[in-house]
N, CA, C and O atoms as a CHARMM CRD file, in Angstrom:
* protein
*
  268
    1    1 UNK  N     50.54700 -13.18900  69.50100 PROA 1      0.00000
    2    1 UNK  CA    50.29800 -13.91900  68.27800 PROA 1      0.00000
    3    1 UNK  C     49.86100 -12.92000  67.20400 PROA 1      0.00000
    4    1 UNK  O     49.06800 -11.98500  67.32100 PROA 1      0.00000
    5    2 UNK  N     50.80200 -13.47000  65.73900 PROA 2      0.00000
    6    2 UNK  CA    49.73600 -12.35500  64.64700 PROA 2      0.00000
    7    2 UNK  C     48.68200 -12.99800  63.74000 PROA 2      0.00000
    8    2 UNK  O     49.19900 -13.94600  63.15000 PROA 2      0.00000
    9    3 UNK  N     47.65100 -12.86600  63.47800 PROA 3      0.00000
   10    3 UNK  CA    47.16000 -13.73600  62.16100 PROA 3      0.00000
   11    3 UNK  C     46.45100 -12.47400  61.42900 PROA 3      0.00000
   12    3 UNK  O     45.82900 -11.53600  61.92800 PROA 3      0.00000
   13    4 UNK  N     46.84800 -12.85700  59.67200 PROA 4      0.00000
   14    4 UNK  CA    46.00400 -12.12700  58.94000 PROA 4      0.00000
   15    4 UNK  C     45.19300 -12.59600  58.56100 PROA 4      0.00000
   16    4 UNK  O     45.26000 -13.68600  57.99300 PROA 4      0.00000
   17    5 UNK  N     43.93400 -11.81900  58.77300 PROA 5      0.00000
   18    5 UNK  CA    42.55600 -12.50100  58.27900 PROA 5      0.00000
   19    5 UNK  C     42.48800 -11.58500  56.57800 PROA 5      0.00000
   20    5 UNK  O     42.95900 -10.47900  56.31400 PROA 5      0.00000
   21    6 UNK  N     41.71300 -12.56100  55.64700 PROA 6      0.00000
   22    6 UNK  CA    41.32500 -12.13200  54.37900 PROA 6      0.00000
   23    6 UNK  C     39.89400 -11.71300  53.92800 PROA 6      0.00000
   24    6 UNK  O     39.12500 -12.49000  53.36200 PROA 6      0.00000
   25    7 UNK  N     39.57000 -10.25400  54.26300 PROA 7      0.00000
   26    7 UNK  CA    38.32700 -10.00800  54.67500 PROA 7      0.00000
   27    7 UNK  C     37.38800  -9.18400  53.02900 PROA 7      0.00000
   28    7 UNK  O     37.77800  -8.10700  52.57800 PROA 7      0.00000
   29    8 UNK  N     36.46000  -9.79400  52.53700 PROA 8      0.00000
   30    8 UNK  CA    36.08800  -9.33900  51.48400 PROA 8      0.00000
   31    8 UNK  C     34.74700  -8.12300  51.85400 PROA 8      0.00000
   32    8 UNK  O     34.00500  -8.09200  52.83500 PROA 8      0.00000
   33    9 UNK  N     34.79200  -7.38300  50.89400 PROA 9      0.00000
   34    9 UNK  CA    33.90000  -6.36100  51.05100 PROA 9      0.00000
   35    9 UNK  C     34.43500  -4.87400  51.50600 PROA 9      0.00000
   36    9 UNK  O     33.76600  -3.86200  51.29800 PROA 9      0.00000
   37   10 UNK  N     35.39000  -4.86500  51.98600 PROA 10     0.00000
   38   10 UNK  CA    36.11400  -3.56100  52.45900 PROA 10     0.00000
   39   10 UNK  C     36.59200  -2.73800  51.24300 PROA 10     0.00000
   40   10 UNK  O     37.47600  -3.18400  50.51100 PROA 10     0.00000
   41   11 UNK  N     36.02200  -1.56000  51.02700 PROA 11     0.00000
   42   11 UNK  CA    35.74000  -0.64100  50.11100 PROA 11     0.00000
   43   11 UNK  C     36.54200   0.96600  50.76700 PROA 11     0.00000
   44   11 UNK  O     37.20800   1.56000  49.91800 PROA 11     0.00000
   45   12 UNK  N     36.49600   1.45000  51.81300 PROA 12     0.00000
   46   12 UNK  CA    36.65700   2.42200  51.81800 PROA 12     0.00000
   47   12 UNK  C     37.13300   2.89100  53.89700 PROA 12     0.00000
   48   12 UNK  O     37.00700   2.05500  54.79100 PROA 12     0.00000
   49   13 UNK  N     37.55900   4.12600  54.10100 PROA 13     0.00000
   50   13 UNK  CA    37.65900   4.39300  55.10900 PROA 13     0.00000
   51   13 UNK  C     37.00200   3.80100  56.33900 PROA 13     0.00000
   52   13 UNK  O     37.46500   3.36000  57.39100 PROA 13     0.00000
   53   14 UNK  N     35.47300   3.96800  55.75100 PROA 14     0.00000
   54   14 UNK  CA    34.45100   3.77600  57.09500 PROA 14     0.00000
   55   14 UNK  C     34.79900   2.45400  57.04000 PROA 14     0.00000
   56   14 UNK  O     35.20300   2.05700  58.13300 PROA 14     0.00000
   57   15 UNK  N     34.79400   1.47700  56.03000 PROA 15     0.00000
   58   15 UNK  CA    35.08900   0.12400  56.67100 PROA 15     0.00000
   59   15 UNK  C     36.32600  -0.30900  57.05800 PROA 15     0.00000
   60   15 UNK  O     36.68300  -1.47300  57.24100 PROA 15     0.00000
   61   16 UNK  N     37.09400   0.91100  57.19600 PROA 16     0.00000
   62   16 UNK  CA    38.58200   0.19900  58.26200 PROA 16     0.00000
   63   16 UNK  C     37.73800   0.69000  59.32700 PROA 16     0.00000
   64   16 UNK  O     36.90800  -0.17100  59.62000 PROA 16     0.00000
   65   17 UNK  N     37.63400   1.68800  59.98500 PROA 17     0.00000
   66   17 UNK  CA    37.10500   2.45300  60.72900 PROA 17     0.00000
   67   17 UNK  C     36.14100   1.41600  61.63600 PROA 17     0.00000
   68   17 UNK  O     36.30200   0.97700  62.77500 PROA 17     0.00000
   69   18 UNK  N     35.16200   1.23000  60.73400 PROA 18     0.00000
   70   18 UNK  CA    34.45500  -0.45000  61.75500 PROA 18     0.00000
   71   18 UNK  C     35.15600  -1.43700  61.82500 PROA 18     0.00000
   72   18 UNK  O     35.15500  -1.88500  62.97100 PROA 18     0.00000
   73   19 UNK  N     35.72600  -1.96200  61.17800 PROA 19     0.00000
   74   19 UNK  CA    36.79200  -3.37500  61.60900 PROA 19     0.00000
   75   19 UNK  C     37.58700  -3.16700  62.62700 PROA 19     0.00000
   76   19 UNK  O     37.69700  -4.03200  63.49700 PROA 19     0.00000
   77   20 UNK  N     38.29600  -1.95100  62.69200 PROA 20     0.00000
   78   20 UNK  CA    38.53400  -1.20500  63.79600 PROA 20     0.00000
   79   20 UNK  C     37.94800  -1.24000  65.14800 PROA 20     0.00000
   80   20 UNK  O     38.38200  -1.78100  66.16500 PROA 20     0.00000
   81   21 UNK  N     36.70300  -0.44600  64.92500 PROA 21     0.00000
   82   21 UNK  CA    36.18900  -0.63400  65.88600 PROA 21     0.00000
   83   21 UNK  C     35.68400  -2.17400  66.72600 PROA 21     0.00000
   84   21 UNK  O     35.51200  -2.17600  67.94400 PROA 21     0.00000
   85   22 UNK  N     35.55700  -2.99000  66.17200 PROA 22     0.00000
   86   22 UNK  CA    34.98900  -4.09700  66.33900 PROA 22     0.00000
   87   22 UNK  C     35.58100  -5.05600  66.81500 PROA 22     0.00000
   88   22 UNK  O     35.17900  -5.80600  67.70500 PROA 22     0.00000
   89   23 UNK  N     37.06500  -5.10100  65.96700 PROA 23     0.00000
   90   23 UNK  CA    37.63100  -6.38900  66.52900 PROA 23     0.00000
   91   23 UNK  C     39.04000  -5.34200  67.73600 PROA 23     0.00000
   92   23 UNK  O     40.00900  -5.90900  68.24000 PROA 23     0.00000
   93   24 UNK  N     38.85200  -4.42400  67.84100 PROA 24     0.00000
   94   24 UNK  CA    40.07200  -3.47200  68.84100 PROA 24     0.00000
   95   24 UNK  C     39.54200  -3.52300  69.94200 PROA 24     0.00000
   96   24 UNK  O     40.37100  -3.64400  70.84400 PROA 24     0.00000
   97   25 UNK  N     37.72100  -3.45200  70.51700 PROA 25     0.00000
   98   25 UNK  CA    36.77600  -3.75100  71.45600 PROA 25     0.00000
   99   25 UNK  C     37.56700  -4.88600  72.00700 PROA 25     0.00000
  100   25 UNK  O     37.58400  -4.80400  73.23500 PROA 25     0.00000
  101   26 UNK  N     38.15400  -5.80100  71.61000 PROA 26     0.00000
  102   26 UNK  CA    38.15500  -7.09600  72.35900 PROA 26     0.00000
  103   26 UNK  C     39.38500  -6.84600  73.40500 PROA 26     0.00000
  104   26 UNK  O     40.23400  -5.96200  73.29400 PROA 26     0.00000
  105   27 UNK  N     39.28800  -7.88800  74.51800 PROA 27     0.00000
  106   27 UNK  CA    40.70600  -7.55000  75.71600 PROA 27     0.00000
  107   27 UNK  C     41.51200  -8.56100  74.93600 PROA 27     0.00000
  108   27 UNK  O     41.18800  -9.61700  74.39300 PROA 27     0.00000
  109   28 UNK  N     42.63000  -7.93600  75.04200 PROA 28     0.00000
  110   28 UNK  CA    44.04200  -9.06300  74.86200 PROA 28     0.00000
  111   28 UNK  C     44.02100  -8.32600  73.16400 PROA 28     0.00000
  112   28 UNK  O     44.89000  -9.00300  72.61600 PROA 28     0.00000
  113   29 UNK  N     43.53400  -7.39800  72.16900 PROA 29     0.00000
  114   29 UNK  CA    43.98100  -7.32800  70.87800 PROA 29     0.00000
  115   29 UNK  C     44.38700  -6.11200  70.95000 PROA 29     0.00000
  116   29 UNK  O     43.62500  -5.20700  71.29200 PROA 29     0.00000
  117   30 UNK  N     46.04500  -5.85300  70.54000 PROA 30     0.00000
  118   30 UNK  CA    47.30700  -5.14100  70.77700 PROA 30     0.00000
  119   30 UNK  C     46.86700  -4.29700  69.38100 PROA 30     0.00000
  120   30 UNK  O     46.89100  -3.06900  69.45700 PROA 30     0.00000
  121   31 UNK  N     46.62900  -4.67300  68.62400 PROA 31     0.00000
  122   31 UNK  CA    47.11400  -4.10800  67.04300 PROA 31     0.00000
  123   31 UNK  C     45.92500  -4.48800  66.20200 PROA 31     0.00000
  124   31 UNK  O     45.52800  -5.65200  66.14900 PROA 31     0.00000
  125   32 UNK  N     45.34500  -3.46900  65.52700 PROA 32     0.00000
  126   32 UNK  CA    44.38800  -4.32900  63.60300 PROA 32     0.00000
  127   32 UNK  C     44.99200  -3.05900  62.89200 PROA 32     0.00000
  128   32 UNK  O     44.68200  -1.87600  63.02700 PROA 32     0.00000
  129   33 UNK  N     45.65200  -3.46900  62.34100 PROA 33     0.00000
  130   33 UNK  CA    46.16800  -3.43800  60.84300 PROA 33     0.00000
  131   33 UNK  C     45.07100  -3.31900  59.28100 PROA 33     0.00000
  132   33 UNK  O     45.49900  -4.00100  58.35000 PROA 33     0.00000
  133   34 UNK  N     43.99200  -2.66500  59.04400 PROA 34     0.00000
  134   34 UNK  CA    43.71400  -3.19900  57.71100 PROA 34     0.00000
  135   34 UNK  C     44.10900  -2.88600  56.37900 PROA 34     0.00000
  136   34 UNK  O     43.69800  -1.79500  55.98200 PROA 34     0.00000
  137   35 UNK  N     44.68400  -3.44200  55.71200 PROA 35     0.00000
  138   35 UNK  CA    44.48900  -3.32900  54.20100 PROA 35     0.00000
  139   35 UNK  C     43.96000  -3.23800  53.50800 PROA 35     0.00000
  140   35 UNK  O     43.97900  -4.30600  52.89600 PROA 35     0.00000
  141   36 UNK  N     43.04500  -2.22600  52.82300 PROA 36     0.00000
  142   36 UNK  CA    42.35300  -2.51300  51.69700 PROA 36     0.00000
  143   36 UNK  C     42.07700  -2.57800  50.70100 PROA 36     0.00000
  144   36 UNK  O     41.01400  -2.76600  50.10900 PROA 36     0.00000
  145   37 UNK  N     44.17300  -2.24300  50.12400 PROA 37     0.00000
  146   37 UNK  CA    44.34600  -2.99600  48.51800 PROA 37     0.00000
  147   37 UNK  C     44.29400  -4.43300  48.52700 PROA 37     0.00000
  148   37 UNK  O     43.58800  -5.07000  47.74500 PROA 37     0.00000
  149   38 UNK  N     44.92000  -4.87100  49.26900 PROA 38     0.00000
  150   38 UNK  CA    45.50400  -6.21500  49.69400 PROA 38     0.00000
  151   38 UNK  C     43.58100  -7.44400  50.85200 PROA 38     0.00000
  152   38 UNK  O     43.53500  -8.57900  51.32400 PROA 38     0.00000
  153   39 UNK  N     42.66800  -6.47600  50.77800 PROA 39     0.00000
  154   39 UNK  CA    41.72000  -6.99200  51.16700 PROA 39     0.00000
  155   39 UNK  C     42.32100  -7.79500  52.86900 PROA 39     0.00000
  156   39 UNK  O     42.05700  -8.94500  53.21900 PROA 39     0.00000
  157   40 UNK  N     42.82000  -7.18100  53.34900 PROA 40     0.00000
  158   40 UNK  CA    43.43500  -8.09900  54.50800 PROA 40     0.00000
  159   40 UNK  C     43.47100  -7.25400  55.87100 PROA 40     0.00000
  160   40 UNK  O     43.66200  -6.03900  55.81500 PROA 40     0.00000
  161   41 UNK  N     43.30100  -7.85200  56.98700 PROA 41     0.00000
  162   41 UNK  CA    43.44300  -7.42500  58.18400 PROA 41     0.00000
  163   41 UNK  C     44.58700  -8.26100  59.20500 PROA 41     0.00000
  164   41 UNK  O     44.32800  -9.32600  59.76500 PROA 41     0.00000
  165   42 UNK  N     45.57800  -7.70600  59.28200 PROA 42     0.00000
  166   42 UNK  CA    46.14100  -7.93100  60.57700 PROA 42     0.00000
  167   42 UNK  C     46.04800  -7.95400  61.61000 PROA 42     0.00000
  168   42 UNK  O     45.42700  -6.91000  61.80600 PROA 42     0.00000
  169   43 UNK  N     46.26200  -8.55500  62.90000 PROA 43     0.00000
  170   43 UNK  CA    45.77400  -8.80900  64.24700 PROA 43     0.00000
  171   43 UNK  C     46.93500  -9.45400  65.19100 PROA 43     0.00000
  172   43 UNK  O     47.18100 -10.60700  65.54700 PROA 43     0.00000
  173   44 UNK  N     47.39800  -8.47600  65.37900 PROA 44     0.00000
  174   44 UNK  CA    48.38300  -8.67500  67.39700 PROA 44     0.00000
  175   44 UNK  C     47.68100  -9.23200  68.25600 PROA 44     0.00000
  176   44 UNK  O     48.27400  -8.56800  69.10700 PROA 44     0.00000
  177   45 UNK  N     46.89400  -9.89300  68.92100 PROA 45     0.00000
  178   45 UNK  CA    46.52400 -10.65100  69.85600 PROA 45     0.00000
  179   45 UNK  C     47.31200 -11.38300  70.87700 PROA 45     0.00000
  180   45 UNK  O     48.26400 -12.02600  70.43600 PROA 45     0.00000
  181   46 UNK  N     47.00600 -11.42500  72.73800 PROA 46     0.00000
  182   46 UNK  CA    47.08800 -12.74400  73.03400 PROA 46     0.00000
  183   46 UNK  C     46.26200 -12.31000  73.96500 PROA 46     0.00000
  184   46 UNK  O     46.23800 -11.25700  74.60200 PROA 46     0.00000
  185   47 UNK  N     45.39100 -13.51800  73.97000 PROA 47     0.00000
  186   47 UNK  CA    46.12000 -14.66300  74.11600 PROA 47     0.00000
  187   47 UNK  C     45.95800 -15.52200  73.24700 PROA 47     0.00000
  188   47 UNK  O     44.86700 -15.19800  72.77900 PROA 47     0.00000
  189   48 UNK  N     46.36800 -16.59700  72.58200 PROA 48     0.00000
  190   48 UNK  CA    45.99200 -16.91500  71.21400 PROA 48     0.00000
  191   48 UNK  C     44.85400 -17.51800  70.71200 PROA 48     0.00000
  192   48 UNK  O     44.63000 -17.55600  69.50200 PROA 48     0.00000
  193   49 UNK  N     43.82800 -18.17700  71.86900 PROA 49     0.00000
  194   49 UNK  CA    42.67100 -18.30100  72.14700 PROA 49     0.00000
  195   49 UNK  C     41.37200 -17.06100  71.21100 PROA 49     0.00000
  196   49 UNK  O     40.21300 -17.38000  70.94300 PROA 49     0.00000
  197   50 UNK  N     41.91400 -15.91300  70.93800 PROA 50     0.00000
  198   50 UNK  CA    40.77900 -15.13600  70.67200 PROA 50     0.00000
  199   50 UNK  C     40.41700 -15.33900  69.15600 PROA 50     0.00000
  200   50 UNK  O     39.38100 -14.97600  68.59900 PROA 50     0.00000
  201   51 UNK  N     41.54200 -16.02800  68.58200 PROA 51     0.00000
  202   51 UNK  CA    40.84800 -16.11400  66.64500 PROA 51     0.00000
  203   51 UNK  C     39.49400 -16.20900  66.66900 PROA 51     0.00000
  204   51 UNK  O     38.93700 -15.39000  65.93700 PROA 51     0.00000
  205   52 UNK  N     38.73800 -16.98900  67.31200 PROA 52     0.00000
  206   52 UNK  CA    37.25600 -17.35400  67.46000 PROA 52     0.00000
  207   52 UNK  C     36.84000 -16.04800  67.10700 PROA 52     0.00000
  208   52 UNK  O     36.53600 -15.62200  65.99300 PROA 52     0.00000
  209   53 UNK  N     36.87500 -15.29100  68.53200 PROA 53     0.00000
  210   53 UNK  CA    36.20300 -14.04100  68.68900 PROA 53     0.00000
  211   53 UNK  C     36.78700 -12.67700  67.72100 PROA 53     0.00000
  212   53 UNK  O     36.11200 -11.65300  67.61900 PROA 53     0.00000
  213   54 UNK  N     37.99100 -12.82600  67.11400 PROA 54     0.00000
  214   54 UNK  CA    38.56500 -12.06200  66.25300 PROA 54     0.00000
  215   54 UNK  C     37.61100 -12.20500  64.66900 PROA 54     0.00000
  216   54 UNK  O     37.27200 -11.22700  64.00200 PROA 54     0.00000
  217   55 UNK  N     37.32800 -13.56300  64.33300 PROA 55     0.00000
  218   55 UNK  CA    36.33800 -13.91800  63.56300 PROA 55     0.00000
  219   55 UNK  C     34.95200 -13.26000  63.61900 PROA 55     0.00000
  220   55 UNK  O     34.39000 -12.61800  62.73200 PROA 55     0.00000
  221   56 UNK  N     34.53800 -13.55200  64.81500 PROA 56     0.00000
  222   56 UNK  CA    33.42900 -13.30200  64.87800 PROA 56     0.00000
  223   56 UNK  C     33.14300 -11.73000  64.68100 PROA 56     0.00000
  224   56 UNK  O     32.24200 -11.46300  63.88600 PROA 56     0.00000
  225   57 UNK  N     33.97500 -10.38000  65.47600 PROA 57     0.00000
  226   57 UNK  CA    33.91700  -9.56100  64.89900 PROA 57     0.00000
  227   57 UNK  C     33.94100  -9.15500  64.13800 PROA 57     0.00000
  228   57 UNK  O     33.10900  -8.26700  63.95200 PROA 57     0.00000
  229   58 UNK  N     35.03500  -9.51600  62.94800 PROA 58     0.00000
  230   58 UNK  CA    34.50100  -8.97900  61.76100 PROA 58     0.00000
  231   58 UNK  C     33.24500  -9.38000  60.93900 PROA 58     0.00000
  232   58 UNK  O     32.62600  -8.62500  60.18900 PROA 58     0.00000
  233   59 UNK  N     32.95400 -10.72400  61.20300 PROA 59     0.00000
  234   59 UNK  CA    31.70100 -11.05200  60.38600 PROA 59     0.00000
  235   59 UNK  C     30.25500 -10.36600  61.60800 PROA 59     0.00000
  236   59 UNK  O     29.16400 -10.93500  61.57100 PROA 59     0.00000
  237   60 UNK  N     30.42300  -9.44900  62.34500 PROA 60     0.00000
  238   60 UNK  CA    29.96500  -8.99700  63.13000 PROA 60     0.00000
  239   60 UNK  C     29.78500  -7.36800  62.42500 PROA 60     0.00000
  240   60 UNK  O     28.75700  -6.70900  62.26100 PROA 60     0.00000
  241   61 UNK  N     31.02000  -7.08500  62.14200 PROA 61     0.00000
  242   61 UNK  CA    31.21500  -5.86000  61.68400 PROA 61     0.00000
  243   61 UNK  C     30.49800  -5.39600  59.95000 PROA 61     0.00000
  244   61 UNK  O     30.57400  -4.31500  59.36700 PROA 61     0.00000
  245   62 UNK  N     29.75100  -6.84600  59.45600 PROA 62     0.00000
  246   62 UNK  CA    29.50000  -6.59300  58.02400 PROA 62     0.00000
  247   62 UNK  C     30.09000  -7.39400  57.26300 PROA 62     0.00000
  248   62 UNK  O     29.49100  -7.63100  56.21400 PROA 62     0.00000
  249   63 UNK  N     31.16900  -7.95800  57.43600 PROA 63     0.00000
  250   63 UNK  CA    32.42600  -8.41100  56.27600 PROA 63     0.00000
  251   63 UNK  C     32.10800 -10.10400  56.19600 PROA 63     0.00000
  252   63 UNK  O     31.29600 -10.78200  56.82600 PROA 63     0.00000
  253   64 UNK  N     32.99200 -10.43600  55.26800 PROA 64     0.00000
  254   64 UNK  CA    33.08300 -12.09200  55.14800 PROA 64     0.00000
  255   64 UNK  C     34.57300 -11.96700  55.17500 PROA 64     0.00000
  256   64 UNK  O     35.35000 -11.13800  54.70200 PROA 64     0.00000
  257   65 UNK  N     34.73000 -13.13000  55.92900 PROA 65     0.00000
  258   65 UNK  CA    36.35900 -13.99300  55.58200 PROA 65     0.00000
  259   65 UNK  C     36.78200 -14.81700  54.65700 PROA 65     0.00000
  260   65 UNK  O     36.32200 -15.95700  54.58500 PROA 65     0.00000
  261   66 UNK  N     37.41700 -14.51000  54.08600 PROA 66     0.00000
  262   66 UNK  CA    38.09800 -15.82500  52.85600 PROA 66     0.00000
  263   66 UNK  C     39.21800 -16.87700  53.59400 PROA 66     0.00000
  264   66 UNK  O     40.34600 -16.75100  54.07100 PROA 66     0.00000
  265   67 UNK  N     38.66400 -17.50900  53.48700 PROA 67     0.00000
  266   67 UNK  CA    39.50100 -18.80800  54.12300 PROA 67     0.00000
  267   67 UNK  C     39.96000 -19.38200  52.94100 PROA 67     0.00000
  268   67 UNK  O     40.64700 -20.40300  52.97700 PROA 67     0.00000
């Protein structure tokens, strides 16, 4: 599964670098992708169950989501 999350606050290297780190920790996530012209993170996952916990890392990692 892919979903892009819309993550505000991402400014610079170190914060791909932690989003990175944070939501790549999890089992079953293949791919993060971030953007940070486009304020956005991509995510390969399965099983498709993990959005929860894909969430939770980044607002784990510092960031907010725009829903």
């Amino acid at each position: 599964m892919e979903k892009v999350f819309h993550v505000v606050g991402m400014k610079c290297d170190h914060c791909i670098d932690k989003i990175e780190k944070f939501v790549g920790e999890i089992d079953g996530v293949e791919l993060v992708d971030v953007d940070l012209k486009n304020a956005q993170v991509k995510v390969v996952f399965e099983p498709s169950n993990l959005e929860n916990d894909i969430k939770e890392a980044i607002l784990d990692s510092g960031f907010e989501i725009k829903e």
